[in-house]
Structure formats: structure tokens, C-alpha cells
XYZ file of C-alpha atoms in Angstrom:
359
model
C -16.713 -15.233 -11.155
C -19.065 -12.168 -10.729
C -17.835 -9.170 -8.893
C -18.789 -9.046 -4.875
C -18.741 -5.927 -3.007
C -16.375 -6.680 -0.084
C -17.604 -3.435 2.084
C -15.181 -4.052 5.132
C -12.277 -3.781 2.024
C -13.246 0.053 1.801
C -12.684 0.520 5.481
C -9.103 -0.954 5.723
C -8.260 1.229 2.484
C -9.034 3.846 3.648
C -7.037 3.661 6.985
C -3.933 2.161 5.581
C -4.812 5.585 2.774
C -4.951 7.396 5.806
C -1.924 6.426 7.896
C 0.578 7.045 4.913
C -0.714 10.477 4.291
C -0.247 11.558 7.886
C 3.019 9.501 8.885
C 4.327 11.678 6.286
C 3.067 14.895 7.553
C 4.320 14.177 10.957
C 7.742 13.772 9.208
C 7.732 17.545 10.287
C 7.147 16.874 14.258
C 10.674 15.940 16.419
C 10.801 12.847 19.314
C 10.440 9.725 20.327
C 6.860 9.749 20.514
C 6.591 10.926 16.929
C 9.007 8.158 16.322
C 6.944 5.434 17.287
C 3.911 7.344 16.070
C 5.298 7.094 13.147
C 6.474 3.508 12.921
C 2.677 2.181 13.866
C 1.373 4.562 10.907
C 3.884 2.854 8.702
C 1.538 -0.082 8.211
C -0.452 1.388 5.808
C 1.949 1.087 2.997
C 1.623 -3.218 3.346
C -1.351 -2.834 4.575
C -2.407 -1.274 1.164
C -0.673 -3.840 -0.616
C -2.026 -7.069 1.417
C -5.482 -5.748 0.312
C -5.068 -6.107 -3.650
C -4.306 -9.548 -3.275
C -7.434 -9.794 -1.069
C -9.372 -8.252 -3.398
C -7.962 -10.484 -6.047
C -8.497 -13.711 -4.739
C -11.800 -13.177 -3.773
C -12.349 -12.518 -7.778
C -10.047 -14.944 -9.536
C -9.153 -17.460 -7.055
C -8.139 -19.889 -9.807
C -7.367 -18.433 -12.934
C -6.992 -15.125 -14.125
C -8.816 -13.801 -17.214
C -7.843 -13.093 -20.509
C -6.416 -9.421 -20.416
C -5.342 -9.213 -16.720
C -2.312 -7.719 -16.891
C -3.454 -5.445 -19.801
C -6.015 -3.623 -17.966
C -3.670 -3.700 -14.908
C -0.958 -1.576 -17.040
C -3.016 0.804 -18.646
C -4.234 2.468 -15.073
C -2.172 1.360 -12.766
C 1.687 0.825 -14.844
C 1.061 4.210 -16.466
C 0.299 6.596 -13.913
C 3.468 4.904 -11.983
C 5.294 5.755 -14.634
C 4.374 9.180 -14.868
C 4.690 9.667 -11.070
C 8.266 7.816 -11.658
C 8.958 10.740 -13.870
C 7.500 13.564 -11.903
C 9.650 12.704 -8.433
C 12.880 11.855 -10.776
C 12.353 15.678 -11.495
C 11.684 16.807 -8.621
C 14.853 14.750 -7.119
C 16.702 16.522 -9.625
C 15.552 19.850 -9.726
C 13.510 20.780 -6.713
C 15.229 19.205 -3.768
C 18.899 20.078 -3.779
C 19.674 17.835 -6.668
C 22.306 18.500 -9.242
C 19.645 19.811 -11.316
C 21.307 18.486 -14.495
C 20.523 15.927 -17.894
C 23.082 13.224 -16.126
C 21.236 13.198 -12.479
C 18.080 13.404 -14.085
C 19.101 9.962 -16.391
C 20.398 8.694 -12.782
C 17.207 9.600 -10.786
C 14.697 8.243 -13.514
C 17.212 5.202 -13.171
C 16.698 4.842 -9.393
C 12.826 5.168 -9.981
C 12.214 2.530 -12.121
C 14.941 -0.013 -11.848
C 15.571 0.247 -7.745
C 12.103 1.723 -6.992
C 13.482 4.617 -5.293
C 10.473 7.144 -5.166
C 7.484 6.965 -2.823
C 5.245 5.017 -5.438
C 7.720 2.159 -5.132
C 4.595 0.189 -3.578
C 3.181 -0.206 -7.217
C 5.785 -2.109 -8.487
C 5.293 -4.332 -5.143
C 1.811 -4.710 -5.910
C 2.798 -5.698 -9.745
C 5.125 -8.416 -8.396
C 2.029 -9.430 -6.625
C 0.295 -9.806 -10.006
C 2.723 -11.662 -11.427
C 2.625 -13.981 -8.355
C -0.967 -14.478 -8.133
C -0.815 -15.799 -12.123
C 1.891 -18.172 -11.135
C 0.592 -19.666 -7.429
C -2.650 -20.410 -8.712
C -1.474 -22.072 -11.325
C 1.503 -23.995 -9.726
C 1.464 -23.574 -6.102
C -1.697 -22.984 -4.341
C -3.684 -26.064 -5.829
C -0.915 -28.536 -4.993
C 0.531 -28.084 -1.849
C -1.163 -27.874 1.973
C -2.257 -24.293 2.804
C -0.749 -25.247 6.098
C 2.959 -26.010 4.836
C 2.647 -22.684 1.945
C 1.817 -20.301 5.088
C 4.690 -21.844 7.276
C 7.103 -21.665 4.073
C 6.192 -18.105 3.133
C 5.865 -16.785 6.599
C 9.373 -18.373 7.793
C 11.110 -17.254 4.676
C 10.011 -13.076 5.238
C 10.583 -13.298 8.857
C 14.382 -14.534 8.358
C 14.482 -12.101 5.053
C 13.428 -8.902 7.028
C 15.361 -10.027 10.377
C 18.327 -10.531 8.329
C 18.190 -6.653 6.635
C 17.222 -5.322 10.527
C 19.519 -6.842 12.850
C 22.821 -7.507 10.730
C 24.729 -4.719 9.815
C 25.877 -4.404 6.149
C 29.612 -4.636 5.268
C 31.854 -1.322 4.641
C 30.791 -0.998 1.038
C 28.771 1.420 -0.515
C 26.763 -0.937 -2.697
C 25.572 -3.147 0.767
C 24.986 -0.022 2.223
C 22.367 0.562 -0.213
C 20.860 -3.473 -0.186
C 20.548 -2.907 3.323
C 19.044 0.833 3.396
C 16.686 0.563 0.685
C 16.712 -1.953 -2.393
C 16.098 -4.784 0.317
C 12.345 -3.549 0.364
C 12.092 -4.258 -3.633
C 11.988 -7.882 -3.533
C 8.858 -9.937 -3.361
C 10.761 -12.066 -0.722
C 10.308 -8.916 2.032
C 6.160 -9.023 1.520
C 5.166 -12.955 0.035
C 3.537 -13.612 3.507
C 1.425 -11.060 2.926
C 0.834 -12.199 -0.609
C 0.215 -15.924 1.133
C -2.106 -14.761 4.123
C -4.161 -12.071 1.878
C -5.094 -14.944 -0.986
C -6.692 -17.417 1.847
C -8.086 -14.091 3.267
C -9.665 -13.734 -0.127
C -10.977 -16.600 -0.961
C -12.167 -17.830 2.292
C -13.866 -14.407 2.887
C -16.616 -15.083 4.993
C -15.247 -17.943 6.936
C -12.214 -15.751 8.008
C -14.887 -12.689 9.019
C -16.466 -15.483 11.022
C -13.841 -16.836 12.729
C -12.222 -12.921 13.179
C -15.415 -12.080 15.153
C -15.145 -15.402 17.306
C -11.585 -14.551 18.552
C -12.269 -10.771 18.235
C -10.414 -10.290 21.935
C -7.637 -12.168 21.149
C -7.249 -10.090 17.840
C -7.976 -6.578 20.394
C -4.853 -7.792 22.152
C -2.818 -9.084 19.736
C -3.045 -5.298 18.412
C -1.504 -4.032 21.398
C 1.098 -6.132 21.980
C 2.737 -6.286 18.457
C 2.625 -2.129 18.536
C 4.070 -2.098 22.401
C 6.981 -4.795 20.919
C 7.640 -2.286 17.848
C 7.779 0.690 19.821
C 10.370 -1.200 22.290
C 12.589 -2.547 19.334
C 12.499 1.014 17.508
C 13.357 2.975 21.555
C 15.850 0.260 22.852
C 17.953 0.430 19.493
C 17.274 -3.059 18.176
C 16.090 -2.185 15.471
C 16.288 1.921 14.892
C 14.795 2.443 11.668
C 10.985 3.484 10.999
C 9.833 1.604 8.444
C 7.317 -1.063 7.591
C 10.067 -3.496 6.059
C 10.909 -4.200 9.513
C 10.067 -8.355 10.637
C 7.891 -7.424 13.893
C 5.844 -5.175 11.463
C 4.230 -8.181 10.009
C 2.506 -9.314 13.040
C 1.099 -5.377 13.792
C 0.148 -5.164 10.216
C -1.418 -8.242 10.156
C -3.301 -7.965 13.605
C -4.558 -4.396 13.056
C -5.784 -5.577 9.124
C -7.740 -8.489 11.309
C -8.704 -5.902 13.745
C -10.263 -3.197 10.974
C -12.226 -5.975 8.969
C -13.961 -7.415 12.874
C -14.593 -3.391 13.285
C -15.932 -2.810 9.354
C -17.955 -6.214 9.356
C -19.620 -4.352 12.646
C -21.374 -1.661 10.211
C -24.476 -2.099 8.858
C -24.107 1.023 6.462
C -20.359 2.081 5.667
C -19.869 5.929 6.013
C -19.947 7.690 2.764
C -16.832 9.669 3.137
C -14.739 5.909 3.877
C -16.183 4.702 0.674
C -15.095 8.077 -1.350
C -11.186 8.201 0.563
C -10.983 4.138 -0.411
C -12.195 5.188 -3.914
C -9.374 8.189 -3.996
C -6.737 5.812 -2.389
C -4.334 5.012 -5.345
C -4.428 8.856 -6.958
C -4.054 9.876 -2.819
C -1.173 7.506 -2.491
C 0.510 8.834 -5.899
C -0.276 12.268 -5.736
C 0.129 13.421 -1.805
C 3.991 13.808 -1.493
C 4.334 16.472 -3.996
C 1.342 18.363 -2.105
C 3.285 18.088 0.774
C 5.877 19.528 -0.934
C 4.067 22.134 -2.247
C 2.963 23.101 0.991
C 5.572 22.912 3.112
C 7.284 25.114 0.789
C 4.965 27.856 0.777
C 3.663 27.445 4.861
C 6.117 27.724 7.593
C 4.427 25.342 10.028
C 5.799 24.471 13.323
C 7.177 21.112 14.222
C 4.790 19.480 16.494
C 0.976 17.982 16.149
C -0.615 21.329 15.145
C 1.772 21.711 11.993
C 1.342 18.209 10.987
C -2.070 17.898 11.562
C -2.529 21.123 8.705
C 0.200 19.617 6.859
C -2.214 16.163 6.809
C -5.562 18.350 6.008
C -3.965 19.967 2.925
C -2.373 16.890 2.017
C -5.660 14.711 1.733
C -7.742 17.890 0.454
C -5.109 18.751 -2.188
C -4.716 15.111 -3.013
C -8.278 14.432 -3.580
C -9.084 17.814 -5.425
C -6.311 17.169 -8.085
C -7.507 13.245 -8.498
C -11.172 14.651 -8.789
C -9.943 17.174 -11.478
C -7.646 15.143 -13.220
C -10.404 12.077 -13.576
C -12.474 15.407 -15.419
C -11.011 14.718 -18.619
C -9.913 11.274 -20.522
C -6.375 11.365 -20.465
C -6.604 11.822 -16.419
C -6.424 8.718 -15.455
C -3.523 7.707 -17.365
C -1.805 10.278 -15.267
C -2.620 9.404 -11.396
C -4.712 6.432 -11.923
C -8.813 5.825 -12.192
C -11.381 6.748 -9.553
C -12.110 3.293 -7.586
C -15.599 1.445 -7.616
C -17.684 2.372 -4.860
C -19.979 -0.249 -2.826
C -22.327 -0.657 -6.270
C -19.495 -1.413 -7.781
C -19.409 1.117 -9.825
C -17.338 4.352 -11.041
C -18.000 8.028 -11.277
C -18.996 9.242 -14.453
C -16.486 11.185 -15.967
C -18.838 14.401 -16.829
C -16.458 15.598 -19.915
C -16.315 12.304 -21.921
C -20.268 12.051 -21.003
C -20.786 15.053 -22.609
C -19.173 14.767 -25.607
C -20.807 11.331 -26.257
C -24.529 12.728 -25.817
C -26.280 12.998 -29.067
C -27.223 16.910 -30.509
C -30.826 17.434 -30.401
């Protein structure tokens, strides 16, 4: 199937791109407004992910090529590893770890087997992969879309609900499940996975049908954010995070709500189409600039020292991904420059140069 340029794609990116870059700068800024401020932003991260499978039905709604997982480890496994490595350090060394060999071994452990750094969403988007090659095959051509969105949606409801509202037994190990390693799973995201694929390859029907119910969507927005907030102030379910079960329906709704608002554009602003096409390095990259920064700028804890914190986040981000894609190696490390609406890359100017002929 040739490629199409899904244009409202870059828009959504670039939010969800957004939203992570500045819920973590706000991680600086106290209260319960920040709280919930923070717990809306949270989409991003499954926004992000819902969006590669979107991307990916819409290309291979069948089958997948010979070589897909191939190209998908060279610049997307690698630089995960290398950002794996870089936070297991950092863990270790820069952050009040034990700065030694044996909690360096146990970090890099935690980062690739239990997906404990903040790139943990590529190894989501891998099991995603791995799912798309197996439902196409086995699932998606033999069974009502009808009974596989009831299934999937039903089944990461009760899987989420059951991690928020159930507290985990007196031992350190559940402790852990239920704090973190519950988000690794496929189980916590496959209605994404399910929803994104008939997204995909129903594209233009969905846009159509989006637009007819546009209001509905406008509200739906509202009232799965107001119903977050209230769980997250009332204590039902205290934690920020987007592995939470009423999370689905915001993400979901405000995903809707950005492609009705994107499919509204005739022309798609040039600086959405460059952030989308930074995304992936931004998402890698932008905690350690943080951390760079914080260290060396004593910013206050409200809106004015997050919103710098956010402006040298995405600046630092994007200059390092710009630099780094320079040079052939680079995007082995954080990951290639994205197409932009021609479908098309950047030029890397080194390689370019070295491959022009001598007059």
C-alpha cells in the first residue's frame, strides 16, 4: 500500500509531544490545581502511543512487509536502548543513587526488563508491533469489530480499575505490581491498540463521522476531564497518571477532538509539522534537559518557573535532536527526524556532503 500523508496525525503528535514535555515541567509547581493540571496533560504519553498504531493501520492494514520489525529496531529499539543506558546512569550516579557497579547492574535491570525509565512508552509501542503482526493475521479478519472492541475495551477497563481502586497486599513485590510494573503490560493499553487500528484503516469514514457528532465529541471532552479531576481531588483514585481507567475515555475523546480540530485546516502550521517531526528524539531526550536545567536555574515553584522550565525543555530537546541527526551515527542515538507532510525527511547535510562527487 503506498504511503498517505495523514496531516491531522501531525497535529495530535504534536500535542500529546507537547503535554508530556510540560506535565513534566510543572512537576516543579505545588497544588491541587497543578494536580489535576497535571493529570489532563498526562494523556499525551497514550495518546502518543494510540497514534503509531493509527499510523500503522492506515499503511499495512493486512499484512506487514518483509523487514518490519528490522527497520523498527534499528531507529526506534536502539536509541531506547541507549536512552535505557543514559537514565540507568543517571539513576545511579546523578540522582542520589548509590553511585556504584552493583546499582548500576540493578538500574540498567529496572530499565529494560521492568521499563522503569521515562522511555518505558517504547517498549509499549513495540508490544504494539508485535500485536499488530499477530491481530491481522489471527484476530482482526475473523471476528466482529463489534465483539473485538467490547472484548478489548472491557478487559483494560477491569485491568486498570483493578490496579486503581484495590489496594495491594503488605508485600514489597505487590507494592511494586501495583505502583509501577502494572503499566508494562499490553493488557493496560490493547483498547487503544483496538480503537487506533479501525481509526486507521477506516480513516476517512471516522473523520466523517467525527465532524458529524463534533458537539457530542466537544462535550464528551469536558466531562471525562471534570470526572478525572473529581476521582484524583475526592481520593478515589489519588495518583496522576495516565494508567488510570477514566483516562481512557479523556484520552480517547480529546484524540477525537484534535483530529475534528486538525481536519478543520486547510494548511497545517509549519512549526506543528516540525514539533511532530521532533516528537520521538523530544520524548527521549527532554528529561535529562530538565535535569540539566533545573540543576543549574533555581526557578520558583509556580507557572512562571515551569513555563521556562517547558521553553528550555522543548528548545534544548529539539537543538540536540537537530544536532545529533548532523552526523550518521545520530540517529542510532535518539532516533531519526520524522517525515514531514511530503513525506519526506531532512537531509542529513554531513552524509550529503561526503557522498557529492569532487569536481
Amino acid at each position: 500500500m503506498g504511503k498517505v500523508s495523514l496531516k491531522e496525525v501531525f497535529l495530535i503528535r504534536t500535542v500529546a509531544c507537547l503535554s508530556i514535555v510540560f506535565l513534566h515541567s510543572v512537576d516543579v509547581a505545588d497544588g491541587w490545581f497543578f494536580g489535576g493540571l497535571r493529570l489532563l496533560l498526562s494523556f499525551g504519553t497514550p495518546a502518543f502511543i494510540l497514534i503509531s498504531e493509527i499510523v500503522l493501520a492506515n499503511a499495512y492494514p493486512t499484512h506487514t512487509p518483509h523487514g518490519f520489525l528490522r527497520k523498527r529496531l534499528r531507529y526506534i529499539a536502539i536509541p531506547y536502548t541507549c536512552f535505557v543506558i543514559i537514565y540507568s546512569f543517571q539513576n545511579t550516579f546523578a540522582t542520589g543513587g548509590n553511585g556504584d557497579i552493583s546499582a548500576l547492574v540493578v538500574n540498567l535491570f529496572k530499565g529494560f526488563v521492568l521499563g522503569e525509565t521515562s522511555a518505558y512508552f517504547v517498549a509499549i509501542i513495540f508490544q504494539f508491533y508485535l500485536l499488530h503482526m499477530f491481530f491481522v493475521r489471527y484476530v482482526f479478519n475473523r471476528f466482529r469489530p463489534q465483539w473485538i472492541l467490547l472484548i478489548a475495551g472491557s478487559v483494560n477497563i477491569l485491568y486498570l480499575a483493578f490496579f486503581n481502586l484495590i489496594s495491594p497486599p503488605n508485600h514489597p513485590t505487590a507494592i511494586y505490581i501495583w505502583d509501577t510494573f502494572y503499566r508494562m503490560p499490553f493488557i493496560g493499553w490493547v483498547f487503544y491498540f483496538v480503537v487506533a487500528y479501525y481509526v486507521g484503516i477506516h480513516y476517512m469514514k471516522c473523520l466523517d463521522w467525527l465532524r458529524r457528532y463534533q458537539y457530542y465529541i466537544y462535550t464528551l471532552v469536558a466531562l471525562t476531564g471534570l470526572t478525572a479531576i473529581y476521582l484524583l481531588v475526592s481520593d478515589i483514585i489519588p495518583v496522576i497518571s495516565s494508567k488510570r481507567f477514566d483516562m481512557i475515555f479523556f484520552t480517547l475523546s480529546t484524540v477525537f477532538m484534535l483530529l475534528i480540530i486538525a481536519a478543520k485546516l486547510r494548511v497545517m502550521p509549519s512549526f506543528i509539522v516540525r514539533i511532530s517531526q521532533y516528537s520521538f528524539g523530544i520524548y527521549l531526550i527532554h528529561p535529562l534537559v530538565l535535569f540539566v536545567v533545573d540543576h543549574f536555574l533555581d526557578l520558583p515553584n509556580n507557572m512562571i518557573g515551569a513555563s521556562i522550565l517547558f521553553i528550555f525543555a522543548l528548545g534544548g530537546s529539539m537543538g540536540t535532536v537537530a544536532v545529533l541527526n548532523q552526523f550518521s551515527w545520530g540517529s542510532y542515538i535518539i532516533g531519526r527526524i520524522g517525515v514531514g507532510l511530503d513525506l519526506k525527511r531532512p537531509t542529513n547535510r554531513i552524509t550529503k556532503e561526503k557522498t557529492q562527487p569532487v569536481n
